[in-house]
């Protein structure tokens, strides 16, 4: 069974940095786009950044210049480097990817979420 497992969240002061990781496991044939979303309390889930299998990236305007998404295709892992964090970045961050399992069809998969809290 294919799974996405995130790690790297935590509490950080404003201006600090965190690096999130999300590893896909299971019998995987291929992975298409990989994305990071976030959801703050009382708000809708929003797309933070995405990266194609070829490495092209897109970012929400609110994180451009501060966050960097990358992926290691050999490790089936996507990363989100977050610098100059602000209190408004506080949210649960979710990993998402389009994955084709071995012998199966491409489906959308989600991680369990990891909490990021930016506070002094």
mmCIF file of C-alpha atoms in Angstrom:
data_model
loop_
_atom_site.group_PDB
_atom_site.id
_atom_site.type_symbol
_atom_site.label_atom_id
_atom_site.label_comp_id
_atom_site.label_asym_id
_atom_site.label_seq_id
_atom_site.Cartn_x
_atom_site.Cartn_y
_atom_site.Cartn_z
ATOM 1 C CA UNK A 1 0.000 0.000 0.000
ATOM 2 C CA UNK A 2 1.309 3.439 -0.953
ATOM 3 C CA UNK A 3 1.796 5.929 1.873
ATOM 4 C CA UNK A 4 3.100 9.466 2.284
ATOM 5 C CA UNK A 5 4.805 10.197 5.601
ATOM 6 C CA UNK A 6 5.774 13.736 6.585
ATOM 7 C CA UNK A 7 8.321 14.876 9.132
ATOM 8 C CA UNK A 8 10.127 18.021 10.210
ATOM 9 C CA UNK A 9 7.426 20.226 11.715
ATOM 10 C CA UNK A 10 7.731 21.964 15.040
ATOM 11 C CA UNK A 11 7.882 25.244 16.916
ATOM 12 C CA UNK A 12 10.149 27.988 15.619
ATOM 13 C CA UNK A 13 10.613 31.690 16.333
ATOM 14 C CA UNK A 14 9.768 34.333 13.711
ATOM 15 C CA UNK A 15 12.621 34.618 11.245
ATOM 16 C CA UNK A 16 13.658 31.027 11.811
ATOM 17 C CA UNK A 17 13.799 28.072 9.434
ATOM 18 C CA UNK A 18 12.380 24.577 9.170
ATOM 19 C CA UNK A 19 12.709 21.813 6.609
ATOM 20 C CA UNK A 20 9.796 19.494 5.962
ATOM 21 C CA UNK A 21 10.206 16.088 4.360
ATOM 22 C CA UNK A 22 7.637 13.760 2.827
ATOM 23 C CA UNK A 23 8.585 10.249 1.791
ATOM 24 C CA UNK A 24 6.450 7.998 -0.380
ATOM 25 C CA UNK A 25 6.639 4.282 0.353
ATOM 26 C CA UNK A 26 5.119 1.114 -1.034
ATOM 27 C CA UNK A 27 5.122 -0.503 -4.455
ATOM 28 C CA UNK A 28 5.442 2.620 -6.596
ATOM 29 C CA UNK A 29 5.702 2.659 -10.367
ATOM 30 C CA UNK A 30 5.909 6.432 -10.826
ATOM 31 C CA UNK A 31 5.224 9.742 -9.098
ATOM 32 C CA UNK A 32 3.918 12.779 -10.952
ATOM 33 C CA UNK A 33 3.602 16.224 -9.358
ATOM 34 C CA UNK A 34 4.348 16.533 -5.649
ATOM 35 C CA UNK A 35 2.834 19.357 -3.624
ATOM 36 C CA UNK A 36 2.752 20.963 -0.215
ATOM 37 C CA UNK A 37 -0.510 22.376 1.116
ATOM 38 C CA UNK A 38 -1.239 24.038 4.430
ATOM 39 C CA UNK A 39 -4.314 24.692 6.522
ATOM 40 C CA UNK A 40 -4.470 27.220 9.302
ATOM 41 C CA UNK A 41 -7.215 27.129 11.954
ATOM 42 C CA UNK A 42 -10.490 28.416 10.565
ATOM 43 C CA UNK A 43 -9.112 28.702 7.022
ATOM 44 C CA UNK A 44 -9.314 26.652 3.861
ATOM 45 C CA UNK A 45 -6.478 24.423 2.791
ATOM 46 C CA UNK A 46 -4.198 26.273 0.366
ATOM 47 C CA UNK A 47 -1.518 25.194 -2.075
ATOM 48 C CA UNK A 48 1.900 26.347 -0.933
ATOM 49 C CA UNK A 49 4.194 24.908 -3.610
ATOM 50 C CA UNK A 50 4.370 22.199 -6.222
ATOM 51 C CA UNK A 51 7.078 20.483 -8.231
ATOM 52 C CA UNK A 52 6.780 18.371 -11.364
ATOM 53 C CA UNK A 53 8.651 15.139 -11.960
ATOM 54 C CA UNK A 54 11.016 17.152 -14.136
ATOM 55 C CA UNK A 55 11.727 19.687 -11.404
ATOM 56 C CA UNK A 56 9.614 22.680 -12.466
ATOM 57 C CA UNK A 57 8.261 24.576 -9.485
ATOM 58 C CA UNK A 58 5.465 26.966 -8.563
ATOM 59 C CA UNK A 59 4.831 28.865 -5.347
ATOM 60 C CA UNK A 60 2.035 30.742 -3.657
ATOM 61 C CA UNK A 61 2.729 34.479 -3.675
ATOM 62 C CA UNK A 62 2.800 34.513 0.118
ATOM 63 C CA UNK A 63 5.867 32.228 0.268
ATOM 64 C CA UNK A 64 7.842 33.243 -2.835
ATOM 65 C CA UNK A 65 11.427 34.045 -1.982
ATOM 66 C CA UNK A 66 11.169 32.349 1.425
ATOM 67 C CA UNK A 67 10.211 28.715 0.708
ATOM 68 C CA UNK A 68 11.909 26.255 -1.630
ATOM 69 C CA UNK A 69 10.408 22.966 -2.791
ATOM 70 C CA UNK A 70 12.662 20.191 -4.050
ATOM 71 C CA UNK A 71 12.489 16.452 -4.613
ATOM 72 C CA UNK A 72 14.747 13.421 -4.694
ATOM 73 C CA UNK A 73 13.271 11.034 -7.226
ATOM 74 C CA UNK A 74 15.589 8.198 -6.178
ATOM 75 C CA UNK A 75 14.219 8.438 -2.636
ATOM 76 C CA UNK A 76 10.610 9.247 -3.641
ATOM 77 C CA UNK A 77 10.840 12.230 -1.302
ATOM 78 C CA UNK A 78 9.786 15.857 -1.529
ATOM 79 C CA UNK A 79 11.141 18.622 0.702
ATOM 80 C CA UNK A 80 10.019 22.085 1.709
ATOM 81 C CA UNK A 81 12.734 24.396 2.986
ATOM 82 C CA UNK A 82 11.070 27.256 4.849
ATOM 83 C CA UNK A 83 13.155 30.325 5.708
ATOM 84 C CA UNK A 84 12.289 33.653 7.331
ATOM 85 C CA UNK A 85 9.182 32.113 8.840
ATOM 86 C CA UNK A 86 6.362 34.394 9.930
ATOM 87 C CA UNK A 87 3.517 33.848 12.432
ATOM 88 C CA UNK A 88 1.090 33.692 9.512
ATOM 89 C CA UNK A 89 2.901 30.567 8.274
ATOM 90 C CA UNK A 90 1.517 28.700 11.278
ATOM 91 C CA UNK A 91 -0.567 25.794 9.972
ATOM 92 C CA UNK A 92 -0.730 22.070 9.479
ATOM 93 C CA UNK A 93 1.309 21.259 6.388
ATOM 94 C CA UNK A 94 0.224 18.382 4.149
ATOM 95 C CA UNK A 95 2.110 16.547 1.450
ATOM 96 C CA UNK A 96 0.205 15.513 -1.687
ATOM 97 C CA UNK A 97 1.251 13.570 -4.769
ATOM 98 C CA UNK A 98 -0.119 11.844 -7.826
ATOM 99 C CA UNK A 99 1.256 8.305 -7.592
ATOM 100 C CA UNK A 100 0.903 5.316 -9.836
ATOM 101 C CA UNK A 101 1.364 2.118 -7.832
ATOM 102 C CA UNK A 102 2.910 -0.908 -9.477
ATOM 103 C CA UNK A 103 0.132 -2.635 -11.404
ATOM 104 C CA UNK A 104 -2.332 0.143 -10.631
ATOM 105 C CA UNK A 105 -3.711 3.473 -11.787
ATOM 106 C CA UNK A 106 -2.550 6.933 -10.781
ATOM 107 C CA UNK A 107 -4.342 8.284 -7.717
ATOM 108 C CA UNK A 108 -4.066 11.251 -5.404
ATOM 109 C CA UNK A 109 -2.353 10.541 -2.087
ATOM 110 C CA UNK A 110 -2.117 12.661 1.072
ATOM 111 C CA UNK A 111 0.155 12.605 4.071
ATOM 112 C CA UNK A 112 -1.113 12.814 7.630
ATOM 113 C CA UNK A 113 0.024 16.406 8.132
ATOM 114 C CA UNK A 114 2.701 18.003 10.284
ATOM 115 C CA UNK A 115 2.209 21.031 12.538
ATOM 116 C CA UNK A 116 4.316 24.133 11.999
ATOM 117 C CA UNK A 117 4.019 26.840 14.647
ATOM 118 C CA UNK A 118 5.810 30.170 14.328
ATOM 119 C CA UNK A 119 5.752 32.069 17.586
ATOM 120 C CA UNK A 120 8.012 33.960 19.956
#
